[in-house]
Amino acid sequence: MEVSTAARVLVIEDAEAIGAAVSSALRDAGYQVQVRPDGRELEGDLVRFRPDLVVLDVMLPGRDGFTLLEVIRRASGAGVVMLTARDGVSDRLRGLDRGADDYVVKPFVLAELVARVSAVLRRLGRTPSTVQIGDLVVDADSAVVLRGDVSVDLTATELRLLRYLAAQRGRVVGKTQILTAVWGYEDYDPNLVEVHVSALRRKLEEHGPRLLHTVRGLGYVLRADET
């Protein structure tokens, strides 16, 4: 059994390329993501999707971000990170005064936006620290890894790698994605990934069936195969 506890993030952004990039970065970070080009369906999304956080552009067709922020604050306890090209202090203060949790100005680095989203979710207590895949339990906050009742001892790098793979559970991730997420760079030797994946797999399999699989030509996936 795989237990999905990923936080839900609603992205409201009318620029298709930006929305796609933000969505991809947040999914790579392990979040469930829904993207909208405007706020026409906001009220329904708050009920059906129940986002833990909304990434909200200010300059939108129809109702602008400040208007939508008021809707969110009336109907939901979701966190809000406002996203806009406006860099004036008055605009930032306006958003924060109306209840936004953070404010990111375009152009921005995706990694910074993801970090800010993660920080807001942590402050709100919306990011579960524990992920379970089969009999594997990964508690990111306490750095505890269990297979059944047995503790698995990992190095710091192996733990970072496992946290990332657990956040991506069920999804195939390539070596470049892993290098960027775990080591922070794309230009490391891909063999570095192979070495650490092999070491991690060996430790996990000392206490149970295989969970970390190689998908030839694509990368790796952490999943419990149902039998």
mmCIF file with all atom_site columns, C-alpha atoms in Angstrom:
data_model
loop_
_atom_site.group_PDB
_atom_site.id
_atom_site.type_symbol
_atom_site.label_atom_id
_atom_site.label_alt_id
_atom_site.label_comp_id
_atom_site.label_asym_id
_atom_site.label_entity_id
_atom_site.label_seq_id
_atom_site.pdbx_PDB_ins_code
_atom_site.Cartn_x
_atom_site.Cartn_y
_atom_site.Cartn_z
_atom_site.occupancy
_atom_site.B_iso_or_equiv
_atom_site.pdbx_formal_charge
_atom_site.auth_seq_id
_atom_site.auth_comp_id
_atom_site.auth_asym_id
_atom_site.auth_atom_id
_atom_site.pdbx_PDB_model_num
ATOM 1   C CA . MET A 1 1   ? 0.000   0.000  0.000   1.00 0.00 ? 1   MET A CA 1
ATOM 2   C CA . GLU A 1 2   ? 1.195   3.508  -0.831  1.00 0.00 ? 2   GLU A CA 1
ATOM 3   C CA . VAL A 1 3   ? -0.146  6.305  1.334   1.00 0.00 ? 3   VAL A CA 1
ATOM 4   C CA . SER A 1 4   ? -0.412  9.665  -0.429  1.00 0.00 ? 4   SER A CA 1
ATOM 5   C CA . THR A 1 5   ? -0.002  12.523 2.000   1.00 0.00 ? 5   THR A CA 1
ATOM 6   C CA . ALA A 1 6   ? 1.360   15.104 -0.429  1.00 0.00 ? 6   ALA A CA 1
ATOM 7   C CA . ALA A 1 7   ? 0.166   18.654 0.113   1.00 0.00 ? 7   ALA A CA 1
ATOM 8   C CA . ARG A 1 8   ? -2.179  20.050 -2.560  1.00 0.00 ? 8   ARG A CA 1
ATOM 9   C CA . VAL A 1 9   ? -1.169  23.249 -4.371  1.00 0.00 ? 9   VAL A CA 1
ATOM 10  C CA . LEU A 1 10  ? -3.479  25.224 -6.645  1.00 0.00 ? 10  LEU A CA 1
ATOM 11  C CA . VAL A 1 11  ? -1.653  27.431 -9.169  1.00 0.00 ? 11  VAL A CA 1
ATOM 12  C CA . ILE A 1 12  ? -3.619  30.314 -10.711 1.00 0.00 ? 12  ILE A CA 1
ATOM 13  C CA . GLU A 1 13  ? -1.494  31.820 -13.477 1.00 0.00 ? 13  GLU A CA 1
ATOM 14  C CA . ASP A 1 14  ? -2.651  33.081 -16.888 1.00 0.00 ? 14  ASP A CA 1
ATOM 15  C CA . ALA A 1 15  ? 0.752   32.788 -18.607 1.00 0.00 ? 15  ALA A CA 1
ATOM 16  C CA . GLU A 1 16  ? 0.719   29.202 -19.851 1.00 0.00 ? 16  GLU A CA 1
ATOM 17  C CA . ALA A 1 17  ? 4.508   28.771 -19.909 1.00 0.00 ? 17  ALA A CA 1
ATOM 18  C CA . ILE A 1 18  ? 4.899   30.064 -16.354 1.00 0.00 ? 18  ILE A CA 1
ATOM 19  C CA . GLY A 1 19  ? 2.021   27.940 -15.090 1.00 0.00 ? 19  GLY A CA 1
ATOM 20  C CA . ALA A 1 20  ? 3.512   24.837 -16.690 1.00 0.00 ? 20  ALA A CA 1
ATOM 21  C CA . ALA A 1 21  ? 6.976   25.524 -15.281 1.00 0.00 ? 21  ALA A CA 1
ATOM 22  C CA . VAL A 1 22  ? 5.663   26.201 -11.772 1.00 0.00 ? 22  VAL A CA 1
ATOM 23  C CA . SER A 1 23  ? 3.453   23.115 -11.917 1.00 0.00 ? 23  SER A CA 1
ATOM 24  C CA . SER A 1 24  ? 6.356   20.908 -13.026 1.00 0.00 ? 24  SER A CA 1
ATOM 25  C CA . ALA A 1 25  ? 8.677   22.236 -10.310 1.00 0.00 ? 25  ALA A CA 1
ATOM 26  C CA . LEU A 1 26  ? 6.063   21.721 -7.593  1.00 0.00 ? 26  LEU A CA 1
ATOM 27  C CA . ARG A 1 27  ? 5.260   18.201 -8.792  1.00 0.00 ? 27  ARG A CA 1
ATOM 28  C CA . ASP A 1 28  ? 8.974   17.414 -8.820  1.00 0.00 ? 28  ASP A CA 1
ATOM 29  C CA . ALA A 1 29  ? 9.039   18.566 -5.201  1.00 0.00 ? 29  ALA A CA 1
ATOM 30  C CA . GLY A 1 30  ? 6.349   15.998 -4.400  1.00 0.00 ? 30  GLY A CA 1
ATOM 31  C CA . TYR A 1 31  ? 3.191   18.115 -4.296  1.00 0.00 ? 31  TYR A CA 1
ATOM 32  C CA . GLN A 1 32  ? -0.182  17.429 -5.880  1.00 0.00 ? 32  GLN A CA 1
ATOM 33  C CA . VAL A 1 33  ? -0.808  20.327 -8.276  1.00 0.00 ? 33  VAL A CA 1
ATOM 34  C CA . GLN A 1 34  ? -3.756  21.771 -10.168 1.00 0.00 ? 34  GLN A CA 1
ATOM 35  C CA . VAL A 1 35  ? -3.324  24.712 -12.569 1.00 0.00 ? 35  VAL A CA 1
ATOM 36  C CA . ARG A 1 36  ? -5.930  27.283 -13.608 1.00 0.00 ? 36  ARG A CA 1
ATOM 37  C CA . PRO A 1 37  ? -5.491  30.212 -16.051 1.00 0.00 ? 37  PRO A CA 1
ATOM 38  C CA . ASP A 1 38  ? -7.860  32.442 -14.060 1.00 0.00 ? 38  ASP A CA 1
ATOM 39  C CA . GLY A 1 39  ? -10.082 32.476 -10.997 1.00 0.00 ? 39  GLY A CA 1
ATOM 40  C CA . ARG A 1 40  ? -13.403 31.595 -12.597 1.00 0.00 ? 40  ARG A CA 1
ATOM 41  C CA . GLU A 1 41  ? -13.475 28.169 -10.929 1.00 0.00 ? 41  GLU A CA 1
ATOM 42  C CA . LEU A 1 42  ? -11.847 29.209 -7.660  1.00 0.00 ? 42  LEU A CA 1
ATOM 43  C CA . GLU A 1 43  ? -14.850 28.664 -5.400  1.00 0.00 ? 43  GLU A CA 1
ATOM 44  C CA . GLY A 1 44  ? -15.385 25.170 -6.808  1.00 0.00 ? 44  GLY A CA 1
ATOM 45  C CA . ASP A 1 45  ? -11.677 24.336 -6.610  1.00 0.00 ? 45  ASP A CA 1
ATOM 46  C CA . LEU A 1 46  ? -11.584 25.322 -2.945  1.00 0.00 ? 46  LEU A CA 1
ATOM 47  C CA . VAL A 1 47  ? -14.318 22.775 -2.268  1.00 0.00 ? 47  VAL A CA 1
ATOM 48  C CA . ARG A 1 48  ? -13.312 19.965 -4.639  1.00 0.00 ? 48  ARG A CA 1
ATOM 49  C CA . PHE A 1 49  ? -9.504  20.139 -4.715  1.00 0.00 ? 49  PHE A CA 1
ATOM 50  C CA . ARG A 1 50  ? -9.189  21.531 -1.172  1.00 0.00 ? 50  ARG A CA 1
ATOM 51  C CA . PRO A 1 51  ? -5.755  23.115 -1.707  1.00 0.00 ? 51  PRO A CA 1
ATOM 52  C CA . ASP A 1 52  ? -3.363  23.443 1.189   1.00 0.00 ? 52  ASP A CA 1
ATOM 53  C CA . LEU A 1 53  ? -1.796  26.408 -0.601  1.00 0.00 ? 53  LEU A CA 1
ATOM 54  C CA . VAL A 1 54  ? -2.571  28.648 -3.571  1.00 0.00 ? 54  VAL A CA 1
ATOM 55  C CA . VAL A 1 55  ? 0.121   30.167 -5.784  1.00 0.00 ? 55  VAL A CA 1
ATOM 56  C CA . LEU A 1 56  ? -1.770  33.231 -6.973  1.00 0.00 ? 56  LEU A CA 1
ATOM 57  C CA . ASP A 1 57  ? -0.833  35.589 -9.786  1.00 0.00 ? 57  ASP A CA 1
ATOM 58  C CA . VAL A 1 58  ? -1.975  39.170 -9.295  1.00 0.00 ? 58  VAL A CA 1
ATOM 59  C CA . MET A 1 59  ? -2.489  40.246 -12.912 1.00 0.00 ? 59  MET A CA 1
ATOM 60  C CA . LEU A 1 60  ? -5.259  37.921 -14.097 1.00 0.00 ? 60  LEU A CA 1
ATOM 61  C CA . PRO A 1 61  ? -8.105  38.237 -16.580 1.00 0.00 ? 61  PRO A CA 1
ATOM 62  C CA . GLY A 1 62  ? -11.432 38.839 -14.864 1.00 0.00 ? 62  GLY A CA 1
ATOM 63  C CA . ARG A 1 63  ? -11.007 38.995 -11.099 1.00 0.00 ? 63  ARG A CA 1
ATOM 64  C CA . ASP A 1 64  ? -7.484  40.005 -10.148 1.00 0.00 ? 64  ASP A CA 1
ATOM 65  C CA . GLY A 1 65  ? -5.337  38.309 -7.547  1.00 0.00 ? 65  GLY A CA 1
ATOM 66  C CA . PHE A 1 66  ? -6.265  40.694 -4.742  1.00 0.00 ? 66  PHE A CA 1
ATOM 67  C CA . THR A 1 67  ? -9.959  39.967 -5.287  1.00 0.00 ? 67  THR A CA 1
ATOM 68  C CA . LEU A 1 68  ? -9.298  36.224 -5.376  1.00 0.00 ? 68  LEU A CA 1
ATOM 69  C CA . LEU A 1 69  ? -7.222  36.501 -2.220  1.00 0.00 ? 69  LEU A CA 1
ATOM 70  C CA . GLU A 1 70  ? -10.275 37.849 -0.406  1.00 0.00 ? 70  GLU A CA 1
ATOM 71  C CA . VAL A 1 71  ? -12.323 34.891 -1.674  1.00 0.00 ? 71  VAL A CA 1
ATOM 72  C CA . ILE A 1 72  ? -9.699  32.442 -0.417  1.00 0.00 ? 72  ILE A CA 1
ATOM 73  C CA . ARG A 1 73  ? -9.526  34.075 2.969   1.00 0.00 ? 73  ARG A CA 1
ATOM 74  C CA . ARG A 1 74  ? -13.311 33.950 3.389   1.00 0.00 ? 74  ARG A CA 1
ATOM 75  C CA . ALA A 1 75  ? -13.685 30.316 2.300   1.00 0.00 ? 75  ALA A CA 1
ATOM 76  C CA . SER A 1 76  ? -10.448 28.515 3.122   1.00 0.00 ? 76  SER A CA 1
ATOM 77  C CA . GLY A 1 77  ? -7.509  28.261 5.466   1.00 0.00 ? 77  GLY A CA 1
ATOM 78  C CA . ALA A 1 78  ? -5.130  27.624 2.557   1.00 0.00 ? 78  ALA A CA 1
ATOM 79  C CA . GLY A 1 79  ? -1.804  29.382 2.497   1.00 0.00 ? 79  GLY A CA 1
ATOM 80  C CA . VAL A 1 80  ? -1.301  31.936 -0.275  1.00 0.00 ? 80  VAL A CA 1
ATOM 81  C CA . VAL A 1 81  ? 1.903   32.832 -2.104  1.00 0.00 ? 81  VAL A CA 1
ATOM 82  C CA . MET A 1 82  ? 1.288   35.744 -4.453  1.00 0.00 ? 82  MET A CA 1
ATOM 83  C CA . LEU A 1 83  ? 3.109   35.805 -7.768  1.00 0.00 ? 83  LEU A CA 1
ATOM 84  C CA . THR A 1 84  ? 3.388   38.963 -9.841  1.00 0.00 ? 84  THR A CA 1
ATOM 85  C CA . ALA A 1 85  ? 5.491   41.142 -12.087 1.00 0.00 ? 85  ALA A CA 1
ATOM 86  C CA . ARG A 1 86  ? 4.758   44.107 -9.899  1.00 0.00 ? 86  ARG A CA 1
ATOM 87  C CA . ASP A 1 87  ? 7.719   44.942 -7.712  1.00 0.00 ? 87  ASP A CA 1
ATOM 88  C CA . GLY A 1 88  ? 6.356   47.991 -5.934  1.00 0.00 ? 88  GLY A CA 1
ATOM 89  C CA . VAL A 1 89  ? 6.414   47.947 -2.150  1.00 0.00 ? 89  VAL A CA 1
ATOM 90  C CA . SER A 1 90  ? 2.794   49.141 -2.036  1.00 0.00 ? 90  SER A CA 1
ATOM 91  C CA . ASP A 1 91  ? 1.597   46.113 -4.005  1.00 0.00 ? 91  ASP A CA 1
ATOM 92  C CA . ARG A 1 92  ? 3.488   43.731 -1.781  1.00 0.00 ? 92  ARG A CA 1
ATOM 93  C CA . LEU A 1 93  ? 2.123   45.362 1.348   1.00 0.00 ? 93  LEU A CA 1
ATOM 94  C CA . ARG A 1 94  ? -1.391  45.286 -0.099  1.00 0.00 ? 94  ARG A CA 1
ATOM 95  C CA . GLY A 1 95  ? -1.187  41.532 -0.627  1.00 0.00 ? 95  GLY A CA 1
ATOM 96  C CA . LEU A 1 96  ? 0.329   40.837 2.769   1.00 0.00 ? 96  LEU A CA 1
ATOM 97  C CA . ASP A 1 97  ? -2.152  43.127 4.518   1.00 0.00 ? 97  ASP A CA 1
ATOM 98  C CA . ARG A 1 98  ? -5.022  41.195 2.916   1.00 0.00 ? 98  ARG A CA 1
ATOM 99  C CA . GLY A 1 99  ? -3.729  37.905 4.213   1.00 0.00 ? 99  GLY A CA 1
ATOM 100 C CA . ALA A 1 100 ? -1.126  36.590 1.780   1.00 0.00 ? 100 ALA A CA 1
ATOM 101 C CA . ASP A 1 101 ? 1.560   34.480 3.439   1.00 0.00 ? 101 ASP A CA 1
ATOM 102 C CA . ASP A 1 102 ? 4.363   35.377 1.035   1.00 0.00 ? 102 ASP A CA 1
ATOM 103 C CA . TYR A 1 103 ? 5.011   37.368 -2.119  1.00 0.00 ? 103 TYR A CA 1
ATOM 104 C CA . VAL A 1 104 ? 7.314   36.393 -5.011  1.00 0.00 ? 104 VAL A CA 1
ATOM 105 C CA . VAL A 1 105 ? 8.189   38.884 -7.733  1.00 0.00 ? 105 VAL A CA 1
ATOM 106 C CA . LYS A 1 106 ? 8.694   37.895 -11.378 1.00 0.00 ? 106 LYS A CA 1
ATOM 107 C CA . PRO A 1 107 ? 11.132  37.002 -12.803 1.00 0.00 ? 107 PRO A CA 1
ATOM 108 C CA . PHE A 1 108 ? 11.938  34.398 -10.193 1.00 0.00 ? 108 PHE A CA 1
ATOM 109 C CA . VAL A 1 109 ? 13.970  31.236 -9.789  1.00 0.00 ? 109 VAL A CA 1
ATOM 110 C CA . LEU A 1 110 ? 11.751  28.169 -9.601  1.00 0.00 ? 110 LEU A CA 1
ATOM 111 C CA . ALA A 1 111 ? 13.786  26.701 -6.761  1.00 0.00 ? 111 ALA A CA 1
ATOM 112 C CA . GLU A 1 112 ? 13.135  29.822 -4.683  1.00 0.00 ? 112 GLU A CA 1
ATOM 113 C CA . LEU A 1 113 ? 9.394   29.656 -5.319  1.00 0.00 ? 113 LEU A CA 1
ATOM 114 C CA . VAL A 1 114 ? 9.305   25.987 -4.332  1.00 0.00 ? 114 VAL A CA 1
ATOM 115 C CA . ALA A 1 115 ? 11.288  26.799 -1.175  1.00 0.00 ? 115 ALA A CA 1
ATOM 116 C CA . ARG A 1 116 ? 8.857   29.577 -0.258  1.00 0.00 ? 116 ARG A CA 1
ATOM 117 C CA . VAL A 1 117 ? 5.864   27.318 -0.868  1.00 0.00 ? 117 VAL A CA 1
ATOM 118 C CA . SER A 1 118 ? 7.451   24.634 1.304   1.00 0.00 ? 118 SER A CA 1
ATOM 119 C CA . ALA A 1 119 ? 8.210   27.154 4.062   1.00 0.00 ? 119 ALA A CA 1
ATOM 120 C CA . VAL A 1 120 ? 4.612   28.412 4.150   1.00 0.00 ? 120 VAL A CA 1
ATOM 121 C CA . LEU A 1 121 ? 3.246   24.853 4.218   1.00 0.00 ? 121 LEU A CA 1
ATOM 122 C CA . ARG A 1 122 ? 5.567   23.995 7.092   1.00 0.00 ? 122 ARG A CA 1
ATOM 123 C CA . ARG A 1 123 ? 4.464   27.053 9.044   1.00 0.00 ? 123 ARG A CA 1
ATOM 124 C CA . LEU A 1 124 ? 0.854   26.066 8.511   1.00 0.00 ? 124 LEU A CA 1
ATOM 125 C CA . GLY A 1 125 ? 1.521   22.457 9.481   1.00 0.00 ? 125 GLY A CA 1
ATOM 126 C CA . ARG A 1 126 ? 0.334   21.255 6.054   1.00 0.00 ? 126 ARG A CA 1
ATOM 127 C CA . THR A 1 127 ? 3.414   19.234 5.060   1.00 0.00 ? 127 THR A CA 1
ATOM 128 C CA . PRO A 1 128 ? 3.273   15.746 6.589   1.00 0.00 ? 128 PRO A CA 1
ATOM 129 C CA . SER A 1 129 ? 6.710   14.540 7.548   1.00 0.00 ? 129 SER A CA 1
ATOM 130 C CA . THR A 1 130 ? 5.885   10.844 7.231   1.00 0.00 ? 130 THR A CA 1
ATOM 131 C CA . VAL A 1 131 ? 5.501   8.943  3.956   1.00 0.00 ? 131 VAL A CA 1
ATOM 132 C CA . GLN A 1 132 ? 4.699   5.226  3.735   1.00 0.00 ? 132 GLN A CA 1
ATOM 133 C CA . ILE A 1 133 ? 5.353   2.979  0.737   1.00 0.00 ? 133 ILE A CA 1
ATOM 134 C CA . GLY A 1 134 ? 4.537   -0.636 1.429   1.00 0.00 ? 134 GLY A CA 1
ATOM 135 C CA . ASP A 1 135 ? 6.237   -1.495 4.728   1.00 0.00 ? 135 ASP A CA 1
ATOM 136 C CA . LEU A 1 136 ? 8.703   1.392  4.332   1.00 0.00 ? 136 LEU A CA 1
ATOM 137 C CA . VAL A 1 137 ? 8.131   4.451  6.532   1.00 0.00 ? 137 VAL A CA 1
ATOM 138 C CA . VAL A 1 138 ? 10.180  7.614  5.986   1.00 0.00 ? 138 VAL A CA 1
ATOM 139 C CA . ASP A 1 139 ? 9.890   10.358 8.595   1.00 0.00 ? 139 ASP A CA 1
ATOM 140 C CA . ALA A 1 140 ? 11.637  13.379 7.082   1.00 0.00 ? 140 ALA A CA 1
ATOM 141 C CA . ASP A 1 141 ? 11.520  15.503 10.239  1.00 0.00 ? 141 ASP A CA 1
ATOM 142 C CA . SER A 1 142 ? 13.057  12.950 12.604  1.00 0.00 ? 142 SER A CA 1
ATOM 143 C CA . ALA A 1 143 ? 15.274  11.316 9.936   1.00 0.00 ? 143 ALA A CA 1
ATOM 144 C CA . VAL A 1 144 ? 13.863  7.919  10.894  1.00 0.00 ? 144 VAL A CA 1
ATOM 145 C CA . VAL A 1 145 ? 13.540  5.187  8.239   1.00 0.00 ? 145 VAL A CA 1
ATOM 146 C CA . LEU A 1 146 ? 11.774  1.944  9.071   1.00 0.00 ? 146 LEU A CA 1
ATOM 147 C CA . ARG A 1 147 ? 11.021  -1.257 7.197   1.00 0.00 ? 147 ARG A CA 1
ATOM 148 C CA . GLY A 1 148 ? 8.318   -2.829 9.281   1.00 0.00 ? 148 GLY A CA 1
ATOM 149 C CA . ASP A 1 149 ? 9.680   -2.553 12.827  1.00 0.00 ? 149 ASP A CA 1
ATOM 150 C CA . VAL A 1 150 ? 13.335  -2.494 11.765  1.00 0.00 ? 150 VAL A CA 1
ATOM 151 C CA . SER A 1 151 ? 15.288  0.771  11.662  1.00 0.00 ? 151 SER A CA 1
ATOM 152 C CA . VAL A 1 152 ? 17.375  1.330  8.522   1.00 0.00 ? 152 VAL A CA 1
ATOM 153 C CA . ASP A 1 153 ? 20.619  3.266  9.023   1.00 0.00 ? 153 ASP A CA 1
ATOM 154 C CA . LEU A 1 154 ? 21.400  5.630  6.146   1.00 0.00 ? 154 LEU A CA 1
ATOM 155 C CA . THR A 1 155 ? 24.095  8.191  5.432   1.00 0.00 ? 155 THR A CA 1
ATOM 156 C CA . ALA A 1 156 ? 23.039  11.849 5.110   1.00 0.00 ? 156 ALA A CA 1
ATOM 157 C CA . THR A 1 157 ? 23.181  11.632 1.306   1.00 0.00 ? 157 THR A CA 1
ATOM 158 C CA . GLU A 1 158 ? 21.218  8.377  1.203   1.00 0.00 ? 158 GLU A CA 1
ATOM 159 C CA . LEU A 1 159 ? 18.575  9.948  3.430   1.00 0.00 ? 159 LEU A CA 1
ATOM 160 C CA . ARG A 1 160 ? 18.254  12.994 1.135   1.00 0.00 ? 160 ARG A CA 1
ATOM 161 C CA . LEU A 1 161 ? 17.974  10.660 -1.833  1.00 0.00 ? 161 LEU A CA 1
ATOM 162 C CA . LEU A 1 162 ? 15.306  8.548  -0.142  1.00 0.00 ? 162 LEU A CA 1
ATOM 163 C CA . ARG A 1 163 ? 13.336  11.619 0.923   1.00 0.00 ? 163 ARG A CA 1
ATOM 164 C CA . TYR A 1 164 ? 13.268  12.801 -2.680  1.00 0.00 ? 164 TYR A CA 1
ATOM 165 C CA . LEU A 1 165 ? 12.290  9.406  -4.084  1.00 0.00 ? 165 LEU A CA 1
ATOM 166 C CA . ALA A 1 166 ? 9.609   9.057  -1.406  1.00 0.00 ? 166 ALA A CA 1
ATOM 167 C CA . ALA A 1 167 ? 8.189   12.457 -2.338  1.00 0.00 ? 167 ALA A CA 1
ATOM 168 C CA . GLN A 1 168 ? 8.089   11.235 -5.957  1.00 0.00 ? 168 GLN A CA 1
ATOM 169 C CA . ARG A 1 169 ? 6.706   7.803  -5.018  1.00 0.00 ? 169 ARG A CA 1
ATOM 170 C CA . GLY A 1 170 ? 5.172   6.022  -7.962  1.00 0.00 ? 170 GLY A CA 1
ATOM 171 C CA . ARG A 1 171 ? 6.800   8.375  -10.489 1.00 0.00 ? 171 ARG A CA 1
ATOM 172 C CA . VAL A 1 172 ? 9.866   7.595  -12.581 1.00 0.00 ? 172 VAL A CA 1
ATOM 173 C CA . VAL A 1 173 ? 12.576  10.218 -12.059 1.00 0.00 ? 173 VAL A CA 1
ATOM 174 C CA . GLY A 1 174 ? 15.698  10.591 -14.187 1.00 0.00 ? 174 GLY A CA 1
ATOM 175 C CA . LYS A 1 175 ? 19.284  11.003 -13.087 1.00 0.00 ? 175 LYS A CA 1
ATOM 176 C CA . THR A 1 176 ? 19.334  14.717 -13.929 1.00 0.00 ? 176 THR A CA 1
ATOM 177 C CA . GLN A 1 177 ? 16.236  15.325 -11.807 1.00 0.00 ? 177 GLN A CA 1
ATOM 178 C CA . ILE A 1 178 ? 17.839  13.456 -8.928  1.00 0.00 ? 178 ILE A CA 1
ATOM 179 C CA . LEU A 1 179 ? 21.141  15.307 -9.285  1.00 0.00 ? 179 LEU A CA 1
ATOM 180 C CA . THR A 1 180 ? 19.338  18.653 -9.205  1.00 0.00 ? 180 THR A CA 1
ATOM 181 C CA . ALA A 1 181 ? 17.092  17.781 -6.270  1.00 0.00 ? 181 ALA A CA 1
ATOM 182 C CA . VAL A 1 182 ? 19.595  15.921 -4.085  1.00 0.00 ? 182 VAL A CA 1
ATOM 183 C CA . TRP A 1 183 ? 22.927  17.530 -4.965  1.00 0.00 ? 183 TRP A CA 1
ATOM 184 C CA . GLY A 1 184 ? 21.720  20.863 -6.336  1.00 0.00 ? 184 GLY A CA 1
ATOM 185 C CA . TYR A 1 185 ? 23.478  20.602 -9.712  1.00 0.00 ? 185 TYR A CA 1
ATOM 186 C CA . GLU A 1 186 ? 22.795  19.024 -13.080 1.00 0.00 ? 186 GLU A CA 1
ATOM 187 C CA . ASP A 1 187 ? 26.412  18.615 -14.212 1.00 0.00 ? 187 ASP A CA 1
ATOM 188 C CA . TYR A 1 188 ? 27.609  16.018 -11.700 1.00 0.00 ? 188 TYR A CA 1
ATOM 189 C CA . ASP A 1 189 ? 28.694  12.630 -13.048 1.00 0.00 ? 189 ASP A CA 1
ATOM 190 C CA . PRO A 1 190 ? 25.494  10.543 -13.431 1.00 0.00 ? 190 PRO A CA 1
ATOM 191 C CA . ASN A 1 191 ? 27.454  7.605  -12.037 1.00 0.00 ? 191 ASN A CA 1
ATOM 192 C CA . LEU A 1 192 ? 27.154  9.385  -8.689  1.00 0.00 ? 192 LEU A CA 1
ATOM 193 C CA . VAL A 1 193 ? 23.423  8.682  -8.773  1.00 0.00 ? 193 VAL A CA 1
ATOM 194 C CA . GLU A 1 194 ? 23.956  5.030  -9.700  1.00 0.00 ? 194 GLU A CA 1
ATOM 195 C CA . VAL A 1 195 ? 26.369  4.483  -6.820  1.00 0.00 ? 195 VAL A CA 1
ATOM 196 C CA . HIS A 1 196 ? 24.080  5.996  -4.198  1.00 0.00 ? 196 HIS A CA 1
ATOM 197 C CA . VAL A 1 197 ? 20.933  4.358  -5.572  1.00 0.00 ? 197 VAL A CA 1
ATOM 198 C CA . SER A 1 198 ? 22.683  0.977  -5.435  1.00 0.00 ? 198 SER A CA 1
ATOM 199 C CA . ALA A 1 199 ? 23.798  1.553  -1.853  1.00 0.00 ? 199 ALA A CA 1
ATOM 200 C CA . LEU A 1 200 ? 20.333  2.717  -0.813  1.00 0.00 ? 200 LEU A CA 1
ATOM 201 C CA . ARG A 1 201 ? 18.637  -0.218 -2.549  1.00 0.00 ? 201 ARG A CA 1
ATOM 202 C CA . ARG A 1 202 ? 20.987  -2.683 -0.856  1.00 0.00 ? 202 ARG A CA 1
ATOM 203 C CA . LYS A 1 203 ? 20.176  -1.320 2.604   1.00 0.00 ? 203 LYS A CA 1
ATOM 204 C CA . LEU A 1 204 ? 16.441  -1.284 1.986   1.00 0.00 ? 204 LEU A CA 1
ATOM 205 C CA . GLU A 1 205 ? 16.448  -4.852 0.658   1.00 0.00 ? 205 GLU A CA 1
ATOM 206 C CA . GLU A 1 206 ? 18.208  -6.168 3.734   1.00 0.00 ? 206 GLU A CA 1
ATOM 207 C CA . HIS A 1 207 ? 14.848  -5.951 5.502   1.00 0.00 ? 207 HIS A CA 1
ATOM 208 C CA . GLY A 1 208 ? 12.213  -6.573 2.847   1.00 0.00 ? 208 GLY A CA 1
ATOM 209 C CA . PRO A 1 209 ? 11.284  -6.980 -0.827  1.00 0.00 ? 209 PRO A CA 1
ATOM 210 C CA . ARG A 1 210 ? 12.424  -4.562 -3.531  1.00 0.00 ? 210 ARG A CA 1
ATOM 211 C CA . LEU A 1 211 ? 10.863  -1.095 -3.471  1.00 0.00 ? 211 LEU A CA 1
ATOM 212 C CA . LEU A 1 212 ? 13.435  0.903  -5.436  1.00 0.00 ? 212 LEU A CA 1
ATOM 213 C CA . HIS A 1 213 ? 13.210  -0.091 -9.086  1.00 0.00 ? 213 HIS A CA 1
ATOM 214 C CA . THR A 1 214 ? 15.279  0.778  -12.154 1.00 0.00 ? 214 THR A CA 1
ATOM 215 C CA . VAL A 1 215 ? 13.326  1.692  -15.281 1.00 0.00 ? 215 VAL A CA 1
ATOM 216 C CA . ARG A 1 216 ? 15.786  1.078  -18.080 1.00 0.00 ? 216 ARG A CA 1
ATOM 217 C CA . GLY A 1 217 ? 16.614  4.190  -20.068 1.00 0.00 ? 217 GLY A CA 1
ATOM 218 C CA . LEU A 1 218 ? 14.423  6.421  -17.895 1.00 0.00 ? 218 LEU A CA 1
ATOM 219 C CA . GLY A 1 219 ? 15.535  6.392  -14.281 1.00 0.00 ? 219 GLY A CA 1
ATOM 220 C CA . TYR A 1 220 ? 14.253  5.103  -10.954 1.00 0.00 ? 220 TYR A CA 1
ATOM 221 C CA . VAL A 1 221 ? 10.951  4.735  -9.146  1.00 0.00 ? 221 VAL A CA 1
ATOM 222 C CA . LEU A 1 222 ? 10.088  3.996  -5.529  1.00 0.00 ? 222 LEU A CA 1
ATOM 223 C CA . ARG A 1 223 ? 6.938   1.888  -5.322  1.00 0.00 ? 223 ARG A CA 1
ATOM 224 C CA . ALA A 1 224 ? 5.475   -1.149 -3.644  1.00 0.00 ? 224 ALA A CA 1
ATOM 225 C CA . ASP A 1 225 ? 4.576   -3.751 -6.260  1.00 0.00 ? 225 ASP A CA 1
ATOM 226 C CA . GLU A 1 226 ? 1.237   -5.343 -5.450  1.00 0.00 ? 226 GLU A CA 1
ATOM 227 C CA . THR A 1 227 ? 1.210   -9.098 -5.667  1.00 0.00 ? 227 THR A CA 1
#
